[in-house]
Amino acid sequence: MEERYDFKKVEERWQRAWQEQKTFKVVEDPSKPKYYCLEMFPYPSGRIHMGHVRNYAIGDVISRYKRMRGFNVLHPMGWDSFGLPAENAAIKHGIPPAQWTFENIAYMRDKQLKRLGLSYDWDREVTTCLEEYYRWNQWFFIRMYERGLAYKKLSYVNWCPSCNTVLANEQVEQGLCWRCSSVVTHKELEQWFFKITAYAEELLSYCEKLTGWPERVLTMQRNWIGKSIGVEADFTVQGSAEKLTIFTTRPDTLYGVTFMSIAPEHPMVESLINGTPDADQVRAFCQRVMREDRAERTDEKRKKEGMFTGAYAINPLNNERVPIWVGNFVLMEYGTGAIMSVPAHDQRDFEFARNYGLPIRVVIQNAEKNLDPSTMKEAYVEEGTMVNSGPFDGTPNGAGKEKVADYVEQRNIGRRTVNWRLRDWGISRQRYWGTPIPIIYCEACGAVPVPEKDLPVRLPKDVALTGKGRSPLSESQSFRDTTCPTCGGRAHRETDTMDTFVDSSWYFLRYCSPGESVAPFDKKAAGYWMNIDQYIGGIEHAVLHLLYARFFTKVIRDLGLYDGDEPFLNLLTQGMVIKDGAKMSKSKGNVVDPDFILTKYGADTARLFSLFAAPPERDLEWSDQGVDGAYRFLHRVWAVVYKNIERVKDVKPAGSEARGDTLYRKTHLTIKKVTEDIEREFHFNTAISALMEMVNALYDYTSDGVEEQQLPVLRSAIDMLTLLIAPFAPHLAEELNASLGNKASIAHSSWPTYDPEAIVAAEVTIVVQVNGKVRSRLTMPVGAPDREAEAAALADPKVKEYTLGKLPKKVIVVPGKLVNIVV
RNA sequence: GCCGCUGUGGCGGAAUUGGCAGACGCAAGAGACUUAAAAUCUCUCGACGGGCAACUGUCGUACCGGUUCGAUUCCGGUCAGCGGCACCA
């Protein structure tokens, strides 16, 4: 053992050893309990950032800890390697996307992740842009197509007129293109969709069962799915056979309808205005609203505007005639695209009615009975009693909702229904670097799925990428032109590729059997490893990836491939890495490069700092001095072992005979504390602080020299410290472990257990309070009866001073902790 | 506007079931070692006040109130910050 800790030498040595000995390779072993620990896999952008370091350090501590606890741990890593940046690099630098991607993967894996000493089974590496992976995306697509879960429809998409391409919702930031900041418009295009709405109810109800998820993530998912229960009601159009169907969550206000509003895109607009005097103006109004871009259309400050169509509807409950308006605030995508307007009890309708002089009628009266349309300043949306509502007058409006719904259903003028905010998942992308959608369009047979035997549909390599024009694949004639698998006639392939979120929706199943070649994964292997006991990643995926992956898992279950309902049992959303009060980003210039930290301080320091500075779910403020502190601590550990190693090398560690020794007690207290902190919500920061306390105790213990009879206790302290620090600083721990004469890797050593007898102190400090304020402290033997503590407290001179001879009214004794005297 | 989260020293944070507020680390100050510096080691370190001193008094966990012998912790209200959703009928 060298005097000075040379992290570079030590870390390289052990990284090589782990790789050569395949220390972290795992296979299914039914005799051992399994543990599947997964960190969200990265996009191979070229460089990892501190957020990755933090994410993987957290996952690695958990994996290494569970491994030492005797679990068979699956801890894999891979690459979410399809995506637009590769295409952009190709356009900008003329490098093929595949080359760019694989070079990045090689650098990130070999020069960055492996340097961090992460305990992955690299034999299970999964790379989504490889044929062996994306062919199964195509396979899933076809299975879903057969079941009606993948379908094509004409729909409005986000379109960037400058980049000349479709953008995903997540690529639209405040209505602007993320790449060029152009205003995003709408465009109607034929797109492929996955029918995630078929699982809306289950995705929502299973949120209850995800007890290992942070509440805020579940809330975000619930909001995103957005279930509203209500009623659809049919209003007849006066002088027409057509019916206008509306959706409402407030059937209790049906008698308060004073007008109707429909979306400008509503298919009935034309028939309603046909022949009316203002038809042209209404048409022009609708055109104008529909031309507005996304940002304008959803601006909260936009004025509510509308026009009277000239047509009237009949309220099926009271047969009143109400005017039908077109409103710029009515959304075609939600409900039926038409609403009943009840200005007295809906703020938007209220503003609209005031604006255009439409009547307002109160049908829910408040407790003070003072609601009057002529004096109302805003809509009344609280609880109340139904009035002006025919047979329902006097009914509390909560109960009224159900009664009116019953009534509507009995009279066959409407029905109970549920509306969802969740939309089907549009997966078509007009991009090159993604999974080709396995569909062939035949002039005779229409859309035909590619037969399974013809999979994969390979991504062609000879495509010129310009960033302009249509889908790059449509420019490749050899790709596009093909024959129909059904009739053999002339046909062409679908040239759009899949959203990259498809890739990440099932990769965790692939890790269970990464070499599988006849199915996406082996059912038995997945049965052994799933579900994921701990999933770790950033909060930014709270809705998108985590919702898509839940959806895919349920589809895969229904395909009979996997027996489970949910993929992720426990979810840890780690906080961001912050510097100078802001998230690290190139534009802010506050980025700390992991390579620099690894070179200057080493992996163990980088890991230790990012685990110590904050608990995992909270944001972590980067501190250069904090990194120095972590570095100093590792050197302190090394130095105290180095100073004593020659003397303890051949000493047998102390056992229960050493109970009563201060260091022996501290050692066992530390085992208890570190174990409990890891088990309790992964509070690594306090676990590490306990290790620091133990090291401080070791310095105290050895500062004046060590007697011969103290050596076994010292030896056991050093042994235990090495084991406890192993998940956090694995290189240092391996080196100390080897220096102490152990041959096997510490990664598979058993986690220590503490001796409950050893942590019991002979004496405890009892806090003495007078009226709840601390006035004195007493030292009492452990287990002293309450009345002895009480008597000792009352006899205390300080206590006497504060009680001034008055008799105590009450004395509260908390055994072993506190005596409170109330006077 | 709705939903969620968070407010503790100069800073990051700790206090696990309502029982010693500030563990551990950083920064700062003093000292030891050194020709000197770095490194290392030791000590001090919430605010205000009293004492030569060991020590000691009061206040203090965003703010106001409540429950309790006792509140950073529980309850009600207010404020601030962060995040998500948002014309969803």
PDB file of C-alpha atoms (C1' of nucleotides) in Angstrom, chain A residues 216 219 248-249 302 304 329 331 334 339 348 421 613 618 625 632 636 673 680 685 689 692-693 696 767 769 777 802 812 818 820, chain B residues 3-4 7 12-16 19-21 23-27 40-42 56-59 69-70 84-89:
ATOM      1  CA  ARG A 216     -46.145  14.641  -7.984  1.00  0.00           C
ATOM      2  CA  THR A 219     -50.501  13.918 -10.204  1.00  0.00           C
ATOM      3  CA  THR A 248     -71.102  18.950 -20.400  1.00  0.00           C
ATOM      4  CA  THR A 249     -69.866  18.132 -16.912  1.00  0.00           C
ATOM      5  CA  ARG A 302     -56.923  36.258 -26.319  1.00  0.00           C
ATOM      6  CA  LYS A 304     -63.316  35.597 -26.678  1.00  0.00           C
ATOM      7  CA  PHE A 329     -62.608  29.504 -27.725  1.00  0.00           C
ATOM      8  CA  LEU A 331     -62.005  23.374 -29.189  1.00  0.00           C
ATOM      9  CA  TYR A 334     -62.310  18.066 -26.972  1.00  0.00           C
ATOM     10  CA  ILE A 339     -71.024  23.314 -26.008  1.00  0.00           C
ATOM     11  CA  ARG A 348     -66.164  31.910 -20.209  1.00  0.00           C
ATOM     12  CA  ARG A 421     -57.773  15.013 -22.233  1.00  0.00           C
ATOM     13  CA  ALA A 613     -24.408  17.291  -1.418  1.00  0.00           C
ATOM     14  CA  ARG A 618     -33.731  17.293  -4.542  1.00  0.00           C
ATOM     15  CA  GLN A 625     -15.252  23.448  -2.780  1.00  0.00           C
ATOM     16  CA  ARG A 632     -10.243  15.252   1.145  1.00  0.00           C
ATOM     17  CA  ARG A 636      -8.487  10.819   5.038  1.00  0.00           C
ATOM     18  CA  LYS A 673     -27.096   4.157  10.432  1.00  0.00           C
ATOM     19  CA  ARG A 680     -35.045   4.613   4.011  1.00  0.00           C
ATOM     20  CA  ASN A 685     -26.170  12.119   2.066  1.00  0.00           C
ATOM     21  CA  SER A 689     -22.069  11.820   6.879  1.00  0.00           C
ATOM     22  CA  MET A 692     -17.385  10.734   7.961  1.00  0.00           C
ATOM     23  CA  GLU A 693     -18.203  10.622  11.660  1.00  0.00           C
ATOM     24  CA  ASN A 696     -13.320  11.150  12.623  1.00  0.00           C
ATOM     25  CA  VAL A 767     -32.671  16.310  29.185  1.00  0.00           C
ATOM     26  CA  GLN A 769     -36.966  20.729  31.073  1.00  0.00           C
ATOM     27  CA  ARG A 777     -28.892  17.583  31.670  1.00  0.00           C
ATOM     28  CA  TYR A 802     -36.252  27.666  38.094  1.00  0.00           C
ATOM     29  CA  ILE A 812     -43.620  14.031  32.187  1.00  0.00           C
ATOM     30  CA  LEU A 818     -36.314  13.539  28.911  1.00  0.00           C
ATOM     31  CA  ASN A 820     -40.293  17.801  31.832  1.00  0.00           C
TER      32      ASN A 820
ATOM     33  C1'   C B   3     -52.817  21.002  -8.968  1.00  0.00           C
ATOM     34  C1'   G B   4     -48.205  19.609  -6.672  1.00  0.00           C
ATOM     35  C1'   G B   7     -39.136  27.640   2.734  1.00  0.00           C
ATOM     36  C1'   G B  12     -25.205  22.654   0.928  1.00  0.00           C
ATOM     37  C1'   G B  13     -27.918  20.254   4.318  1.00  0.00           C
ATOM     38  C1'   A B  14     -29.347  17.145   9.430  1.00  0.00           C
ATOM     39  C1'   A B  15     -33.038  16.387  13.227  1.00  0.00           C
ATOM     40  C1'   U B  16     -36.272   8.715  11.367  1.00  0.00           C
ATOM     41  C1'   G B  19     -39.019  15.336  23.006  1.00  0.00           C
ATOM     42  C1'   C B  20     -31.373  18.531  23.355  1.00  0.00           C
ATOM     43  C1'   A B  21     -32.575  22.783  16.600  1.00  0.00           C
ATOM     44  C1'   A B  23     -25.310  16.321  12.734  1.00  0.00           C
ATOM     45  C1'   C B  24     -21.895  16.006   8.518  1.00  0.00           C
ATOM     46  C1'   G B  25     -19.568  18.958   4.922  1.00  0.00           C
ATOM     47  C1'   C B  26     -18.210  23.820   2.738  1.00  0.00           C
ATOM     48  C1'   A B  27     -16.680  28.778   3.671  1.00  0.00           C
ATOM     49  C1'   U B  40      -1.955  17.930   6.749  1.00  0.00           C
ATOM     50  C1'   C B  41      -3.482  18.157  11.950  1.00  0.00           C
ATOM     51  C1'   U B  42      -6.080  20.765  16.295  1.00  0.00           C
ATOM     52  C1'   U B  56     -24.317  32.415  31.252  1.00  0.00           C
ATOM     53  C1'   G B  57     -29.322  35.006  29.837  1.00  0.00           C
ATOM     54  C1'   U B  58     -32.819  36.112  25.917  1.00  0.00           C
ATOM     55  C1'   C B  59     -34.376  35.313  21.021  1.00  0.00           C
ATOM     56  C1'   C B  69     -46.378  19.746  29.450  1.00  0.00           C
ATOM     57  C1'   G B  70     -43.463  20.331  24.928  1.00  0.00           C
ATOM     58  C1'   G B  84     -46.649  21.015 -13.982  1.00  0.00           C
ATOM     59  C1'   C B  85     -51.382  21.887 -16.362  1.00  0.00           C
ATOM     60  C1'   A B  86     -54.376  25.560 -18.359  1.00  0.00           C
ATOM     61  C1'   C B  87     -60.263  28.659 -23.016  1.00  0.00           C
ATOM     62  C1'   C B  88     -61.020  20.766 -21.316  1.00  0.00           C
ATOM     63  C1'   A B  89     -67.159  23.035 -21.411  1.00  0.00           C
TER      64        A B  89
END
